[in-house]
Short mmCIF file of C-alpha atoms in Angstrom, two decimals:
data_model
loop_
_atom_site.label_atom_id
_atom_site.label_comp_id
_atom_site.label_asym_id
_atom_site.label_seq_id
_atom_site.Cartn_x
_atom_site.Cartn_y
_atom_site.Cartn_z
CA ALA A 1 0.00 0.00 0.00
CA GLN A 2 1.14 3.52 -0.71
CA LYS A 3 0.64 5.95 2.12
CA VAL A 4 1.95 9.24 3.41
CA THR A 5 1.60 10.22 7.04
CA GLN A 6 1.99 13.74 8.32
CA ALA A 7 1.37 13.27 11.99
CA GLN A 8 1.48 16.95 12.86
CA THR A 9 -1.92 18.41 12.12
CA GLU A 10 -1.01 21.93 13.14
CA ILE A 11 2.14 23.68 14.35
CA SER A 12 2.43 27.17 15.73
CA VAL A 13 5.75 28.94 16.08
CA VAL A 14 6.96 32.44 16.67
CA GLU A 15 8.81 34.21 13.93
CA LYS A 16 12.51 33.35 13.66
CA GLU A 17 12.04 29.97 15.25
CA ASP A 18 13.11 26.89 13.33
CA VAL A 19 10.40 24.36 12.60
CA THR A 20 10.44 20.81 11.23
CA LEU A 21 7.52 19.24 9.45
CA ASP A 22 7.51 15.47 9.57
CA CYS A 23 6.64 13.14 6.73
CA VAL A 24 6.67 9.35 6.85
CA TYR A 25 5.81 7.30 3.81
CA GLU A 26 5.03 3.70 2.98
CA THR A 27 5.67 2.00 -0.30
CA ARG A 28 6.89 -1.34 -1.53
CA ASP A 29 8.35 0.17 -4.67
CA THR A 30 12.11 0.53 -4.87
CA THR A 31 11.77 3.48 -7.20
CA TYR A 32 9.60 6.33 -6.09
CA TYR A 33 9.53 10.08 -5.78
CA LEU A 34 8.79 12.33 -2.86
CA PHE A 35 7.48 15.87 -3.05
CA TRP A 36 6.67 18.76 -0.80
CA TYR A 37 4.06 21.34 -1.74
CA LYS A 38 3.01 24.54 0.00
CA GLN A 39 -0.59 25.73 -0.02
CA PRO A 40 -0.86 29.34 1.14
CA PRO A 41 -4.25 30.82 2.10
CA SER A 42 -4.81 31.82 -1.53
CA GLY A 43 -5.27 28.14 -2.35
CA GLU A 44 -2.80 27.23 -5.05
CA LEU A 45 -0.26 24.51 -4.42
CA VAL A 46 3.32 25.57 -4.88
CA PHE A 47 5.92 22.96 -5.71
CA LEU A 48 8.88 23.02 -3.33
CA ILE A 49 10.98 19.96 -3.98
CA ARG A 50 11.14 16.57 -5.65
CA ARG A 51 13.44 13.82 -4.49
CA ASN A 52 13.85 10.37 -6.04
CA SER A 53 14.38 7.29 -3.95
CA PHE A 54 17.97 6.82 -5.04
CA ASP A 55 19.10 10.21 -3.95
CA GLU A 56 19.41 10.44 -0.20
CA GLN A 57 21.41 13.60 -0.15
CA ASN A 58 19.93 16.27 2.00
CA GLU A 59 19.03 19.46 0.25
CA ILE A 60 19.11 23.06 1.29
CA SER A 61 17.43 25.91 -0.52
CA GLY A 62 17.68 29.17 1.32
CA ARG A 63 15.84 28.79 4.60
CA TYR A 64 14.39 25.45 3.53
CA SER A 65 16.07 22.11 4.01
CA TRP A 66 14.98 18.54 3.57
CA ASN A 67 16.20 15.40 5.27
CA PHE A 68 15.52 12.18 3.40
CA GLN A 69 16.18 8.96 5.29
CA LYS A 70 15.21 5.73 3.62
CA SER A 71 16.02 3.74 6.74
CA THR A 72 13.13 5.39 8.56
CA SER A 73 11.04 6.12 5.44
CA SER A 74 11.01 9.78 6.31
CA PHE A 75 11.31 12.95 4.30
CA ASN A 76 11.24 15.79 6.80
CA PHE A 77 11.15 19.47 5.95
CA THR A 78 12.79 22.16 8.06
CA ILE A 79 12.25 25.87 7.82
CA THR A 80 14.97 27.90 9.46
CA ALA A 81 14.24 31.32 10.94
CA SER A 82 10.56 31.07 10.07
CA GLN A 83 8.68 34.08 8.78
CA VAL A 84 5.01 35.01 8.81
CA VAL A 85 4.89 34.42 5.04
CA ASP A 86 5.71 30.78 5.70
CA SER A 87 2.25 30.33 7.21
CA ALA A 88 0.51 27.80 5.00
CA VAL A 89 -0.51 24.19 4.73
CA TYR A 90 2.35 21.95 3.71
CA PHE A 91 1.75 18.67 1.94
CA CYS A 92 4.15 15.81 1.56
CA ALA A 93 3.40 13.51 -1.36
CA LEU A 94 4.60 10.21 -2.76
CA LEU A 95 4.65 9.13 -6.39
CA PRO A 96 5.18 5.38 -6.71
CA GLY A 97 7.68 4.50 -9.35
CA GLU A 98 5.68 3.22 -12.27
CA TYR A 99 4.17 5.08 -15.16
CA GLY A 100 0.52 5.71 -14.57
CA ASN A 101 0.79 5.89 -10.83
CA LYS A 102 -0.63 8.88 -9.14
CA LEU A 103 0.52 11.25 -6.48
CA VAL A 104 -0.47 10.21 -2.97
CA PHE A 105 -0.80 13.16 -0.62
CA GLY A 106 -0.42 13.28 3.12
CA ALA A 107 -3.08 14.98 5.19
CA GLY A 108 -1.08 18.17 5.37
CA THR A 109 0.38 20.18 8.23
CA ILE A 110 -0.92 23.64 8.99
CA LEU A 111 1.95 25.91 9.93
CA ARG A 112 1.16 29.16 11.70
CA VAL A 113 4.00 31.60 12.17
CA LYS A 114 3.20 34.42 14.55
CA SER A 115 5.01 37.72 14.64
CA GLY B 1 8.08 28.79 -14.53
CA ALA B 2 5.12 26.76 -15.65
CA VAL B 3 1.79 28.42 -14.99
CA VAL B 4 -1.61 26.81 -14.70
CA SER B 5 -4.61 29.09 -14.80
CA GLN B 6 -7.90 27.97 -13.34
CA HIS B 7 -11.13 29.86 -13.85
CA PRO B 8 -13.32 30.88 -12.16
CA SER B 9 -11.72 31.22 -8.76
CA ARG B 10 -15.09 31.40 -7.05
CA VAL B 11 -18.56 30.47 -8.20
CA ILE B 12 -21.92 30.37 -6.50
CA CYS B 13 -24.71 28.53 -8.21
CA LYS B 14 -28.17 27.26 -7.43
CA SER B 15 -29.02 23.62 -6.91
CA GLY B 16 -29.75 21.85 -10.14
CA THR B 17 -27.60 24.03 -12.35
CA SER B 18 -24.32 23.07 -13.98
CA VAL B 19 -20.98 24.75 -13.52
CA LYS B 20 -17.95 24.58 -15.77
CA ILE B 21 -14.42 25.05 -14.45
CA GLU B 22 -11.54 25.62 -16.84
CA CYS B 23 -7.94 24.66 -16.36
CA ARG B 24 -5.34 26.00 -18.77
CA SER B 25 -1.62 25.46 -19.01
CA LEU B 26 -0.39 28.85 -20.13
CA ASP B 27 3.18 28.28 -21.20
CA PHE B 28 3.46 24.56 -21.74
CA GLN B 29 1.55 21.70 -23.25
CA ALA B 30 -0.01 19.24 -20.88
CA THR B 31 -1.04 15.86 -22.21
CA THR B 32 -2.18 14.93 -18.74
CA MET B 33 -4.14 16.97 -16.24
CA PHE B 34 -5.55 15.94 -12.89
CA TRP B 35 -8.61 17.15 -11.05
CA TYR B 36 -8.67 17.18 -7.27
CA ARG B 37 -11.26 18.00 -4.69
CA GLN B 38 -10.37 19.38 -1.30
CA PHE B 39 -12.68 19.60 1.68
CA PRO B 40 -11.96 22.16 4.40
CA LYS B 41 -8.84 21.34 6.36
CA GLN B 42 -8.37 18.12 4.48
CA SER B 43 -6.00 16.77 1.93
CA LEU B 44 -6.48 16.63 -1.79
CA MET B 45 -8.59 13.84 -3.17
CA LEU B 46 -7.90 12.84 -6.75
CA MET B 47 -11.09 12.78 -8.76
CA ALA B 48 -9.90 11.96 -12.23
CA THR B 49 -7.04 11.93 -14.67
CA SER B 50 -7.62 13.78 -17.89
CA ASN B 51 -5.67 12.87 -21.01
CA GLU B 52 -5.80 14.99 -24.12
CA GLY B 53 -7.93 13.44 -26.80
CA SER B 54 -9.23 10.55 -24.75
CA LYS B 55 -11.77 9.85 -22.05
CA ALA B 56 -10.92 10.77 -18.52
CA THR B 57 -10.11 8.08 -15.99
CA TYR B 58 -12.13 8.48 -12.83
CA GLU B 59 -11.17 7.37 -9.36
CA GLN B 60 -13.33 4.92 -7.52
CA GLY B 61 -16.40 6.56 -6.07
CA VAL B 62 -16.39 9.57 -8.38
CA GLU B 63 -19.48 9.80 -10.56
CA LYS B 64 -18.38 10.36 -14.12
CA ASP B 65 -21.84 11.47 -15.22
CA LYS B 66 -21.85 14.13 -12.55
CA PHE B 67 -18.32 15.38 -13.01
CA LEU B 68 -17.79 15.66 -16.74
CA ILE B 69 -14.21 16.14 -17.82
CA ASN B 70 -13.11 17.20 -21.26
CA HIS B 71 -9.52 17.61 -22.37
CA ALA B 72 -9.95 18.88 -25.90
CA SER B 73 -6.54 20.42 -26.38
CA LEU B 74 -3.03 20.21 -24.97
CA THR B 75 -3.60 23.34 -22.94
CA LEU B 76 -7.19 23.07 -21.76
CA SER B 77 -9.16 20.71 -19.57
CA THR B 78 -12.62 21.44 -18.25
CA LEU B 79 -14.59 20.02 -15.35
CA THR B 80 -18.34 20.43 -15.46
CA VAL B 81 -20.30 19.75 -12.32
CA THR B 82 -23.72 18.79 -13.58
CA SER B 83 -26.95 19.23 -11.65
CA ALA B 84 -25.03 20.58 -8.71
CA HIS B 85 -26.18 19.98 -5.17
CA PRO B 86 -25.06 21.59 -1.92
CA GLU B 87 -22.91 18.55 -1.13
CA ASP B 88 -20.88 19.32 -4.24
CA SER B 89 -19.72 22.53 -2.59
CA SER B 90 -15.98 22.23 -2.28
CA PHE B 91 -12.62 23.48 -3.45
CA TYR B 92 -11.66 22.03 -6.81
CA ILE B 93 -8.04 22.17 -7.97
CA CYS B 94 -6.60 21.16 -11.28
CA SER B 95 -3.02 20.29 -12.01
CA ALA B 96 -1.05 19.74 -15.15
CA LEU B 97 1.89 17.56 -15.92
CA GLU B 98 4.72 19.19 -17.79
CA GLY B 99 7.03 16.59 -19.19
CA ALA B 100 7.45 13.02 -18.03
CA TRP B 101 5.04 11.21 -15.72
CA ASP B 102 7.35 11.66 -12.75
CA SER B 103 7.69 15.41 -13.16
CA PRO B 104 6.30 17.78 -10.53
CA LEU B 105 2.70 18.75 -11.01
CA HIS B 106 1.82 22.38 -11.54
CA PHE B 107 -1.39 23.40 -9.83
CA GLY B 108 -4.01 25.97 -10.61
CA ASN B 109 -5.29 28.40 -8.02
CA GLY B 110 -8.39 26.36 -7.37
CA THR B 111 -12.10 27.06 -7.66
CA ARG B 112 -14.31 27.53 -4.64
CA LEU B 113 -17.74 26.18 -5.59
CA THR B 114 -20.72 26.98 -3.42
CA VAL B 115 -24.06 25.45 -4.29
CA THR B 116 -27.05 27.06 -2.64
#
């Protein structure tokens, strides 16, 4: 079964705090892709990152960083020095590795950054 | 970057009427588009996969006669909610695939449908 679990329903932090959003996935496929999307209050989903299952290197993009660990089936997302504009719903998603498969979304984590 | 335009962003209609939602890829061709439905504070539920020039593939539990999908060109897919009822009120989001099947999806801004 393909599944994505985002156990944190809602997180509230104060501006400039670091925050980590957890994502745990389940799949039997050896090839798969993991994504993070941001959904601000305006509604559109913004693509943040894609990672394939063979690339376990951590990635940093500005204040964003991702930690991919196959051993624990986790793909966690950290925002450093959070800002109010980071307030949004964040979705982790899994694309199993065969053509025709579809993106499986987690339930999402609501992040509230207070000034 | 790739842009997907969805229109309208908000629509209010009366029970029994039909509503059409358009999804356009503005700067790329999308052979495949996806339609999602999102309930408040919930995740996205895939409704159907739309392939240009062929019939849409619906997910289990989605009524294809109620949610008509047409993908007539490489840049346009439409979702028509027929004979809408209040329970159809929801946030509908389309997405388009640019490139290979494992590429990131580009999402539209969504349509907030309210059926009164």
